[in-house]
Short mmCIF file of C-alpha atoms in Angstrom, two decimals:
data_model
loop_
_atom_site.label_atom_id
_atom_site.label_comp_id
_atom_site.label_asym_id
_atom_site.label_seq_id
_atom_site.Cartn_x
_atom_site.Cartn_y
_atom_site.Cartn_z
CA MET U 1 60.88 221.48 242.51
CA THR U 2 65.16 221.43 242.79
CA THR U 3 67.07 219.60 240.27
CA HIS U 4 70.19 217.53 240.80
CA LYS U 5 73.03 216.63 238.39
CA THR U 6 72.94 212.88 237.98
CA PRO U 7 76.70 211.13 238.92
CA THR U 8 78.20 208.75 236.60
CA THR U 9 77.95 206.03 239.16
CA SER U 10 76.46 202.46 237.67
CA ARG U 11 74.99 201.79 241.05
CA MET U 12 71.57 200.97 240.94
CA ASP U 13 69.30 200.62 243.81
CA ALA U 14 66.41 198.27 242.14
CA ASP U 15 65.32 197.67 238.46
CA VAL U 16 62.01 199.68 239.29
CA VAL U 17 61.21 201.99 241.91
CA VAL U 18 57.30 202.29 241.91
CA VAL U 19 56.54 205.72 243.62
CA GLY U 20 53.13 205.21 245.56
CA ALA U 21 51.94 202.13 247.81
CA GLY U 22 48.04 202.35 246.55
CA PRO U 23 46.39 199.54 244.78
CA VAL U 24 48.26 200.67 241.31
CA GLY U 25 51.25 201.04 243.25
CA LEU U 26 51.31 197.65 244.47
CA TRP U 27 49.82 195.44 241.71
CA LEU U 28 52.54 196.98 239.44
CA ALA U 29 55.38 195.99 242.08
CA ALA U 30 53.39 192.22 242.49
CA GLU U 31 53.53 191.86 238.57
CA LEU U 32 57.18 193.52 237.89
CA ARG U 33 58.24 190.65 240.69
CA LEU U 34 56.24 187.65 238.62
CA HIS U 35 58.86 188.39 236.40
CA ASP U 36 61.96 188.34 238.73
CA VAL U 37 62.61 192.47 238.06
CA SER U 38 63.87 194.00 241.28
CA VAL U 39 61.38 196.61 242.69
CA LEU U 40 61.28 199.05 245.01
CA VAL U 41 57.81 201.03 246.32
CA LEU U 42 58.24 204.38 247.94
CA GLU U 43 55.13 205.83 249.84
CA LYS U 44 55.15 209.10 251.49
CA ALA U 45 52.46 207.96 253.90
CA THR U 46 53.98 206.20 257.12
CA THR U 47 50.51 203.94 257.53
CA ARG U 48 47.91 202.78 255.35
CA ASP U 49 45.29 205.31 255.12
CA PRO U 50 42.41 203.66 257.15
CA ARG U 51 39.59 205.39 255.20
CA SER U 52 37.36 203.20 252.90
CA ARG U 53 37.77 205.62 249.94
CA ALA U 54 37.62 203.55 246.37
CA VAL U 55 34.70 200.73 247.47
CA GLY U 56 33.43 199.64 244.07
CA MET U 57 35.76 197.08 242.31
CA GLN U 58 34.46 196.23 238.83
CA ALA U 59 34.17 193.05 236.87
CA GLY U 60 37.23 193.91 235.14
CA THR U 61 39.45 194.52 237.98
CA LEU U 62 38.58 191.07 239.43
CA ASP U 63 39.16 189.14 235.94
CA THR U 64 42.59 191.11 236.37
CA PHE U 65 43.06 189.45 239.58
CA ALA U 66 41.99 185.89 238.16
CA THR U 67 45.06 185.80 235.87
CA ARG U 68 46.97 185.52 239.12
CA GLY U 69 44.47 183.53 240.38
CA LEU U 70 43.38 185.76 243.55
CA ALA U 71 39.95 186.78 242.99
CA ASP U 72 39.20 184.76 245.48
CA ARG U 73 40.65 186.60 248.18
CA PHE U 74 38.67 189.99 247.54
CA ILE U 75 35.58 188.15 246.83
CA GLU U 76 35.65 186.66 250.25
CA ARG U 77 35.91 190.15 251.67
CA GLY U 78 33.35 192.28 250.09
CA ILE U 79 29.86 192.48 248.97
CA PRO U 80 28.99 191.09 244.91
CA VAL U 81 26.54 193.64 243.41
CA PRO U 82 25.03 192.42 240.03
CA THR U 83 24.35 195.65 238.92
CA GLY U 84 25.26 199.37 238.57
CA HIS U 85 23.99 202.90 237.75
CA PHE U 86 25.30 205.34 234.79
CA GLY U 87 24.68 208.65 236.00
CA ALA U 88 21.39 207.93 238.32
CA ALA U 89 19.74 206.90 235.54
CA GLY U 90 16.80 205.18 236.58
CA THR U 91 17.73 201.91 234.27
CA ARG U 92 20.31 200.23 236.27
CA LEU U 93 23.54 198.59 234.05
CA ASP U 94 23.39 194.63 234.03
CA PHE U 95 26.81 193.28 234.74
CA ARG U 96 25.89 189.85 234.23
CA ARG U 97 25.99 189.78 230.74
CA VAL U 98 29.48 191.57 229.85
CA GLY U 99 31.66 188.22 229.77
CA ALA U 100 33.40 188.46 232.90
CA VAL U 101 34.91 185.70 234.89
CA HIS U 102 33.22 186.94 237.88
CA PRO U 103 30.39 189.00 236.09
CA PHE U 104 29.33 191.52 239.28
CA SER U 105 31.30 194.42 240.60
CA LEU U 106 32.27 194.42 244.75
CA ALA U 107 31.50 196.64 247.10
CA LEU U 108 34.98 196.33 249.30
CA SER U 109 36.86 199.36 251.36
CA GLN U 110 39.93 200.31 249.79
CA TYR U 111 42.02 199.89 253.04
CA VAL U 112 41.05 196.38 252.38
CA THR U 113 41.95 195.91 249.04
CA GLU U 114 45.55 197.66 249.80
CA GLN U 115 46.01 195.24 252.91
CA LEU U 116 45.40 192.41 250.11
CA LEU U 117 47.57 193.96 247.62
CA GLU U 118 50.23 194.63 249.95
CA GLU U 119 50.43 191.16 251.20
CA HIS U 120 50.47 189.42 247.40
CA ALA U 121 53.39 191.92 246.74
CA ALA U 122 55.72 191.11 249.78
CA SER U 123 54.76 187.51 248.93
CA ARG U 124 56.38 187.87 245.64
CA GLY U 125 59.27 190.08 247.04
CA ALA U 126 58.62 193.62 246.57
CA GLU U 127 59.87 196.05 249.14
CA VAL U 128 57.47 198.75 250.66
CA ARG U 129 59.36 201.57 251.86
CA ARG U 130 56.77 204.18 254.15
CA GLY U 131 57.69 207.40 254.95
CA GLN U 132 59.55 208.00 252.06
CA GLU U 133 58.83 211.60 250.24
CA VAL U 134 60.37 212.10 246.21
CA ILE U 135 60.95 215.82 246.25
CA SER U 136 63.00 215.74 242.69
CA LEU U 137 64.41 213.36 239.81
CA THR U 138 66.76 213.31 236.91
CA GLN U 139 67.31 210.84 234.16
CA ASP U 140 69.86 210.45 231.77
CA ASP U 141 69.87 207.22 229.11
CA ALA U 142 70.71 204.49 231.50
CA ALA U 143 68.66 205.22 234.72
CA VAL U 144 66.84 207.74 236.90
CA GLU U 145 68.19 209.48 240.05
CA LEU U 146 65.60 210.01 242.68
CA VAL U 147 65.94 212.13 245.88
CA VAL U 148 64.04 211.53 248.39
CA ARG U 149 63.29 212.66 252.21
CA ALA U 150 63.17 210.32 254.82
CA ASP U 151 63.29 210.39 258.70
CA GLY U 152 64.28 214.14 258.32
CA GLY U 153 67.23 213.60 256.04
CA HIS U 154 67.32 213.07 252.47
CA THR U 155 68.89 210.40 250.44
CA THR U 156 69.49 209.15 247.02
CA LEU U 157 68.22 206.19 244.69
CA ARG U 158 68.84 205.04 241.38
CA ALA U 159 66.98 202.65 239.41
CA ARG U 160 66.66 201.90 235.73
CA TRP U 161 62.83 202.63 235.47
CA VAL U 162 60.84 204.96 237.52
CA VAL U 163 56.91 204.78 237.85
CA GLY U 164 54.60 207.37 239.41
CA CYS U 165 51.59 205.72 241.08
CA ASP U 166 51.36 208.77 243.05
CA GLY U 167 48.02 210.30 242.71
CA THR U 168 46.72 213.65 241.03
CA ARG U 169 49.61 215.90 242.81
CA SER U 170 52.16 213.33 242.00
CA ALA U 171 55.55 214.69 242.38
CA VAL U 172 57.10 212.17 239.48
CA ARG U 173 54.86 213.81 237.01
CA GLN U 174 55.67 217.37 238.08
CA ALA U 175 59.45 216.22 238.41
CA ALA U 176 59.56 214.70 234.59
CA GLY U 177 57.89 217.68 233.45
CA ILE U 178 54.59 216.29 232.34
CA GLY U 179 51.75 218.46 231.41
CA PHE U 180 47.87 217.40 233.21
CA PRO U 181 45.82 219.82 231.17
CA GLY U 182 41.62 219.63 231.26
CA THR U 183 38.88 221.15 233.42
CA ASP U 184 38.80 222.60 236.76
CA THR U 185 35.96 221.61 239.23
CA THR U 186 32.49 222.91 238.44
CA MET U 187 30.24 220.37 240.23
CA THR U 188 30.40 218.84 244.03
CA GLY U 189 29.52 215.70 244.96
CA TRP U 190 29.43 214.45 248.70
CA LEU U 191 30.06 211.24 250.62
CA ALA U 192 29.81 209.70 253.91
CA ASP U 193 30.93 206.02 255.03
CA VAL U 194 28.32 205.57 257.94
CA ALA U 195 26.38 203.22 260.18
CA LEU U 196 22.40 203.27 259.51
CA ALA U 197 19.83 203.05 262.68
CA GLU U 198 17.18 202.45 259.32
CA PRO U 199 19.25 200.89 256.47
CA PRO U 200 17.65 200.45 253.26
CA GLY U 201 16.10 197.14 252.32
CA PRO U 202 17.85 194.05 250.57
CA GLY U 203 18.17 194.03 246.86
CA ASP U 204 20.07 196.90 244.72
CA PRO U 205 21.72 199.61 246.03
CA LEU U 206 19.17 202.30 246.86
CA MET U 207 19.02 205.27 244.59
CA VAL U 208 16.74 208.45 245.05
CA ARG U 209 16.17 211.21 242.92
CA GLY U 210 14.05 214.23 243.86
CA GLN U 211 14.10 217.94 242.98
CA ALA U 212 16.82 218.67 245.76
CA GLY U 213 19.40 216.21 244.30
CA VAL U 214 20.45 212.63 244.29
CA VAL U 215 21.36 210.38 246.98
CA LEU U 216 22.71 206.54 246.49
CA ALA U 217 23.44 204.17 249.60
CA ALA U 218 24.51 200.87 249.30
CA PRO U 219 26.59 198.44 251.93
CA LEU U 220 30.22 197.99 252.86
CA GLY U 221 30.02 195.15 254.85
CA ASP U 222 30.34 195.06 259.00
CA GLY U 223 27.34 197.15 259.29
CA MET U 224 28.73 200.56 257.38
CA TYR U 225 27.28 201.85 254.30
CA ARG U 226 28.54 204.65 251.88
CA ILE U 227 26.03 207.48 251.12
CA ALA U 228 26.50 209.42 248.10
CA GLY U 229 25.31 212.30 246.71
CA LEU U 230 24.56 215.39 244.61
CA SER U 231 22.77 218.24 246.35
CA ASN U 232 21.46 220.92 244.06
CA ALA U 233 21.47 223.48 246.48
CA THR U 234 25.27 223.30 247.27
CA LYS U 235 26.94 221.36 244.02
CA GLY U 236 28.35 224.75 243.06
CA HIS U 237 30.35 225.62 246.71
CA GLY U 238 33.55 223.53 245.34
CA VAL U 239 35.31 221.02 247.37
CA GLY U 240 37.00 223.40 249.82
CA ALA U 241 35.24 222.81 252.85
CA PRO U 242 34.97 219.75 255.01
CA LEU U 243 31.41 217.81 254.97
CA THR U 244 30.26 217.55 258.42
CA LEU U 245 27.64 214.84 259.70
CA ASP U 246 24.65 217.25 260.21
CA GLU U 247 25.36 218.36 256.55
CA ALA U 248 25.14 215.12 255.42
CA ARG U 249 22.03 213.93 256.94
CA GLU U 250 20.35 217.43 255.89
CA ARG U 251 21.43 216.65 252.57
CA THR U 252 20.13 213.05 252.79
CA ARG U 253 16.66 214.17 254.33
CA ALA U 254 16.00 217.06 251.55
CA VAL U 255 16.11 213.90 249.14
CA VAL U 256 15.16 210.84 250.99
CA GLY U 257 12.95 212.25 253.27
CA HIS U 258 14.67 211.28 256.08
CA ASP U 259 18.66 210.43 257.55
CA MET U 260 18.10 206.76 257.65
CA GLY U 261 19.59 207.18 261.31
CA MET U 262 23.30 208.02 260.63
CA HIS U 263 25.64 207.97 262.66
CA SER U 264 29.52 206.82 263.79
CA PRO U 265 31.30 208.12 260.99
CA LEU U 266 34.38 206.64 259.11
CA TRP U 267 34.85 209.02 256.30
CA LEU U 268 33.29 212.37 255.33
CA SER U 269 34.31 213.74 251.94
CA GLN U 270 33.46 216.11 249.16
CA TYR U 271 34.68 215.58 245.59
CA GLY U 272 34.62 217.60 242.05
CA ASN U 273 34.53 217.02 238.77
CA ALA U 274 37.68 218.37 237.51
CA THR U 275 38.79 215.90 234.59
CA ARG U 276 42.67 216.08 233.56
CA GLN U 277 45.04 213.75 231.95
CA ALA U 278 48.52 213.43 231.27
CA THR U 279 50.20 214.28 228.02
CA THR U 280 51.96 211.39 228.07
CA TYR U 281 52.19 208.61 230.06
CA ARG U 282 55.73 207.71 229.20
CA SER U 283 58.69 210.52 229.45
CA ARG U 284 62.19 208.46 228.68
CA ARG U 285 62.47 206.24 231.56
CA VAL U 286 59.75 208.04 233.89
CA LEU U 287 56.15 206.23 233.43
CA LEU U 288 52.63 207.28 234.86
CA ALA U 289 49.95 204.93 235.88
CA GLY U 290 46.47 205.66 237.76
CA ASP U 291 45.46 208.65 239.12
CA ALA U 292 49.11 210.11 238.45
CA ALA U 293 47.90 209.99 235.14
CA HIS U 294 44.38 210.86 234.94
CA MET U 295 41.51 212.03 237.39
CA PHE U 296 37.69 212.57 237.17
CA PHE U 297 34.24 212.46 238.41
CA PRO U 298 34.05 208.98 240.50
CA ALA U 299 31.09 208.28 238.96
CA GLY U 300 30.68 204.49 238.73
CA GLY U 301 33.61 203.52 240.58
CA GLN U 302 35.99 203.76 237.97
CA GLY U 303 39.16 205.41 239.22
CA MET U 304 41.09 202.68 240.78
CA ASN U 305 39.82 199.92 238.41
CA LEU U 306 41.19 202.45 235.35
CA GLY U 307 44.72 202.45 237.03
CA ILE U 308 44.63 198.75 237.72
CA GLN U 309 44.38 198.26 234.27
CA ASP U 310 47.17 200.83 233.64
CA ALA U 311 49.62 198.52 236.11
CA ALA U 312 48.33 195.30 234.00
CA ASN U 313 49.33 196.83 230.95
CA LEU U 314 52.60 198.07 231.73
CA GLY U 315 53.72 194.96 234.21
CA TRP U 316 54.61 192.96 231.44
CA LYS U 317 55.74 195.27 229.21
CA LEU U 318 58.20 197.14 231.57
CA ALA U 319 59.49 193.63 232.82
CA ALA U 320 60.01 192.49 228.98
CA THR U 321 62.27 195.50 228.65
CA VAL U 322 64.27 195.11 231.75
CA ARG U 323 65.16 191.57 231.10
CA GLY U 324 66.27 192.44 227.50
CA ARG U 325 63.10 190.18 226.18
CA ALA U 326 62.02 193.22 224.34
CA SER U 327 63.44 196.46 223.10
CA ASP U 328 62.35 199.62 224.86
CA ALA U 329 59.72 200.53 222.01
CA LEU U 330 57.34 198.18 223.63
CA LEU U 331 56.99 200.55 226.11
CA ASP U 332 55.55 203.24 223.88
CA THR U 333 52.20 200.80 223.08
CA TYR U 334 51.63 201.82 227.24
CA ASP U 335 51.09 205.32 226.02
CA ALA U 336 49.37 204.10 222.70
CA GLU U 337 46.99 202.03 223.89
CA ARG U 338 46.01 203.43 227.54
CA ARG U 339 45.99 207.03 226.85
CA PRO U 340 42.78 206.83 225.10
CA ALA U 341 41.52 203.89 227.48
CA GLY U 342 41.78 206.67 229.81
CA ALA U 343 40.39 209.20 227.57
CA ALA U 344 37.13 207.00 227.47
CA VAL U 345 36.62 207.10 230.74
CA MET U 346 37.14 210.28 231.35
CA ASP U 347 33.96 211.21 228.41
CA ASN U 348 31.81 208.27 230.12
CA THR U 349 32.22 210.08 233.67
CA ARG U 350 31.44 213.71 232.04
CA ALA U 351 28.09 212.20 230.42
CA GLN U 352 27.55 210.91 234.01
CA SER U 353 28.22 213.77 235.54
CA ALA U 354 25.62 215.76 233.20
CA LEU U 355 23.12 213.20 234.68
CA PHE U 356 24.00 213.42 238.05
CA GLY U 357 23.51 217.17 238.22
CA ALA U 358 20.17 217.40 236.04
CA GLU U 359 18.16 219.85 237.33
CA THR U 360 16.25 222.12 234.52
CA PRO U 361 13.12 220.10 233.34
CA GLU U 362 15.21 219.69 230.03
CA GLU U 363 18.48 218.01 232.09
CA VAL U 364 16.03 215.76 233.89
CA ALA U 365 14.06 214.86 230.57
CA LEU U 366 17.74 213.73 229.03
CA ARG U 367 18.61 211.64 231.63
CA ASP U 368 14.64 210.09 231.38
CA ALA U 369 15.52 209.48 227.62
CA PHE U 370 19.02 208.00 228.53
CA SER U 371 17.55 205.58 231.42
CA GLU U 372 15.04 204.82 228.27
CA ALA U 373 17.37 203.75 226.25
CA LEU U 374 19.37 201.76 228.54
CA ALA U 375 16.38 199.28 228.81
CA HIS U 376 17.21 198.19 225.65
CA PRO U 377 19.57 194.99 226.18
CA GLU U 378 21.98 196.00 223.76
CA THR U 379 22.74 199.28 224.80
CA ASN U 380 22.57 198.28 228.25
CA LEU U 381 25.22 196.04 227.62
CA MET U 382 27.45 198.37 225.81
CA TRP U 383 27.70 200.95 229.13
CA ALA U 384 27.48 198.17 231.44
CA ARG U 385 30.95 196.44 229.35
CA ARG U 386 32.25 200.03 229.52
CA VAL U 387 31.54 200.52 233.15
CA ALA U 388 32.99 197.13 234.47
CA GLY U 389 36.46 197.76 232.20
CA PHE U 390 35.54 195.31 229.38
CA GLY U 391 34.82 198.55 226.75
CA ASP U 392 38.12 199.95 226.24
CA PRO U 393 38.81 201.27 222.80
CA ARG U 394 40.31 198.42 220.58
CA TYR U 395 44.26 198.51 220.71
CA THR U 396 44.89 199.38 217.21
CA THR U 397 48.89 198.05 218.03
CA CYS U 398 47.53 194.50 218.05
CA ASP U 399 47.05 195.50 214.19
CA ARG U 400 49.71 194.09 212.18
CA PRO U 401 52.04 197.10 210.60
CA ASP U 402 52.37 195.32 207.17
CA GLY U 403 48.44 196.14 206.80
CA THR U 404 47.45 192.23 207.09
CA PRO U 405 43.62 192.51 208.33
CA ALA U 406 43.67 191.75 212.03
CA HIS U 407 40.68 189.25 213.76
CA PRO U 408 38.20 192.06 215.15
CA MET U 409 38.84 190.41 218.30
CA ALA U 410 42.94 191.22 218.24
CA GLY U 411 43.21 194.17 220.85
CA THR U 412 40.01 193.47 222.20
CA ARG U 413 39.79 192.36 226.23
CA LEU U 414 39.71 188.89 226.99
CA ALA U 415 36.03 188.04 227.55
CA GLY U 416 33.05 185.38 227.11
CA LEU U 417 35.54 182.14 226.31
CA ALA U 418 35.04 178.96 228.55
CA LEU U 419 36.85 176.03 228.00
CA ARG U 420 36.48 172.34 227.53
CA SER U 421 38.75 170.30 229.34
CA GLY U 422 39.48 166.83 228.73
CA ALA U 423 37.66 165.53 231.28
CA ASP U 424 34.41 167.91 229.91
CA GLU U 425 35.24 170.27 233.02
CA VAL U 426 34.68 173.88 232.27
CA CYS U 427 37.29 176.71 232.98
CA THR U 428 37.96 179.87 231.71
CA PRO U 429 41.30 181.04 229.99
CA HIS U 430 42.51 183.23 232.92
CA GLN U 431 43.41 179.97 234.91
CA LEU U 432 46.15 179.67 232.42
CA LEU U 433 47.42 182.81 232.92
CA HIS U 434 49.06 182.67 236.20
CA GLY U 435 52.44 182.62 235.28
CA GLY U 436 52.47 185.84 233.46
CA GLU U 437 53.59 184.34 230.26
CA LEU U 438 51.83 184.64 226.88
CA VAL U 439 49.37 182.03 226.24
CA LEU U 440 49.11 180.47 222.81
CA LEU U 441 46.16 178.65 223.18
CA ASP U 442 45.11 175.99 220.73
CA LEU U 443 41.29 175.73 220.18
CA ASP U 444 40.22 173.16 217.27
CA GLY U 445 42.66 170.19 218.43
CA ARG U 446 45.37 170.75 216.37
CA HIS U 447 48.61 171.71 217.68
CA THR U 448 50.26 174.65 216.07
CA PRO U 449 54.10 174.10 216.22
CA LEU U 450 55.46 177.34 217.49
CA ALA U 451 59.29 176.84 217.13
CA SER U 452 60.78 175.94 220.54
CA ALA U 453 63.53 178.79 220.64
CA MET U 454 61.03 181.30 220.11
CA ALA U 455 58.75 180.01 223.34
CA THR U 456 61.96 180.10 225.30
CA ARG U 457 62.94 183.37 224.71
CA HIS U 458 59.62 184.98 225.54
CA ASP U 459 58.00 183.06 227.97
CA ILE U 460 55.20 181.84 225.94
CA ALA U 461 53.05 178.81 227.59
CA HIS U 462 51.20 176.32 225.19
CA HIS U 463 47.74 174.77 225.75
CA ALA U 464 45.51 173.71 223.90
CA ALA U 465 41.28 173.24 224.58
CA GLY U 466 38.27 173.14 223.34
CA VAL U 467 35.46 175.95 223.44
CA HIS U 468 32.60 175.33 225.40
CA ARG U 469 30.18 176.08 223.25
CA GLU U 470 27.09 176.61 225.51
CA THR U 471 28.79 179.24 227.65
CA SER U 472 31.27 180.91 225.13
CA ALA U 473 30.33 184.16 223.19
CA GLU U 474 29.51 184.16 219.50
CA GLY U 475 32.64 186.01 218.76
CA TRP U 476 34.65 182.92 219.26
CA HIS U 477 32.96 180.72 216.86
CA ASP U 478 35.64 180.85 213.92
CA VAL U 479 38.50 181.28 216.10
CA THR U 480 41.28 177.90 215.81
CA SER U 481 44.30 179.96 217.87
CA VAL U 482 44.81 182.85 220.04
CA LEU U 483 47.80 184.28 221.55
CA ILE U 484 46.80 186.16 224.69
CA ARG U 485 49.04 188.52 226.09
CA PRO U 486 50.03 188.66 230.31
CA ASP U 487 47.23 191.43 230.48
CA ALA U 488 44.40 189.34 229.18
CA ARG U 489 44.34 191.02 226.08
CA ILE U 490 44.08 189.47 222.84
CA ALA U 491 47.19 189.46 220.51
CA TRP U 492 46.28 187.67 217.70
CA ALA U 493 43.24 185.49 216.84
CA GLY U 494 43.63 183.00 213.68
CA THR U 495 40.99 181.36 211.70
CA ASP U 496 43.09 178.88 209.97
CA HIS U 497 43.18 175.17 210.19
CA ASP U 498 46.40 174.75 208.95
CA PRO U 499 48.78 174.53 212.02
CA ARG U 500 51.82 175.49 210.00
CA ARG U 501 50.52 179.03 208.73
CA ARG U 502 49.21 179.59 212.61
CA ALA U 503 52.89 179.24 213.67
CA GLU U 504 53.82 181.40 210.96
CA GLU U 505 51.35 183.93 211.60
CA VAL U 506 51.95 183.47 215.54
CA ALA U 507 55.43 184.37 215.01
CA ALA U 508 55.16 187.72 212.54
CA VAL U 509 52.85 188.66 215.47
CA ILE U 510 55.22 188.30 218.23
CA GLY U 511 58.09 190.03 216.16
CA ASP U 512 56.14 192.96 215.36
CA LEU U 513 55.14 193.27 219.13
CA LEU U 514 58.62 192.60 220.69
CA GLU U 515 61.49 192.28 218.40
CA ARG U 516 61.73 194.93 215.75
CA PRO U 517 62.80 197.97 216.85
CA GLY U 518 60.37 200.72 216.70
CA ALA U 519 57.25 198.32 216.09
CA ALA U 520 54.36 199.17 217.88
#
């Protein structure tokens, strides 16, 4: 890519330019607009992609949407699936125990997901410009300049920050000089979104394993099904050649015994297990999220969901930086928190690809042993949480820099907590996060006297509620007060019943997080 000298003009077209109008870019744009940050979304494609693509919306994503009161919009359009698979192991993962507000995954076309997210972002005031291709960028200490190709010509845009949400071939990542090391494809799977004359019966999604490979089938709604598989005869052929309907039928028959009457394909594709991760998620004023930051085998439908969590993490931090409520050192915690989360998903998809591709007696025995291990409730719960988006490595950035031991829940994802209101109604803390603020929640009936000046400066909402003991996870039994970040991660959990000491702890935690230069 060519480079261009950055002019000295102070003109800004937006506080933040988001490149890519997929689910990650749209969610990020909406999160920034929630905090009155001016946002411009640039998308290379002129129209929304009509293909179904990512169809698995995990419970973790639904919980993120619940923090803004939006989960029901997606649930109304999708098909709930309470269990999932891990590498085609025979024992399925049970999502009902992961502590989610909506304890299931959702089968929903990415086309519909993007439609709903674009409507949400637009309602917040985000502008999406299609047919806009970023061809280069440069940055200085004050801004980033983008050269954009559109309508046969070139324009220049200037923003304080740029976020690349533009996929595995990210133009933003390449222009910023960020590396993308990893491994190339060694195994190829295939998928077909089709109508079926002989669909599988109701219940868990169909999964058939045999000497010829693996085939899975799940409903997408409107009479369509996602058929996905790994064929031992072709898994080493690479992803270059397109898949035909006849090939999908043949590969299905080889495993299932019949092709279920496939017809009327919406999408036919092959995909590989290439696995890569950006060397950093931040280069000065340029940041990466979603597939621009990581790519891996699409096992368990974790790609889009991981990217949504990137955007949820970055959104409130970038907004706080733009609005002067935090130093830009806060943005360093984005890379520190989300790169390990991405690496963990990459590892579990590598493990799943090995199980998917089981062919030799030794490999098949390994898959059977893993299936047997998943029959143990705690092992099943551990992997269900990871696939559902609740098993990220604990954010060590939530530890106190002075060495004070943090509560074990600090740095983890909000889950398993139900609240009892004054009318004895049960609700979740997610309903308190709709404003995108830090939420200080007192659970023992004692009001934590947080200084009003601090609450005003940092947009802290203060609530009191009792824990609904019948529905809350055991980890909450000693917590008297908890500080919840806008991305539904626990910044601090306290067990002290003295409100003034709690207030001092909360003030110190907020100072560590937002106010001290270089604080992580």
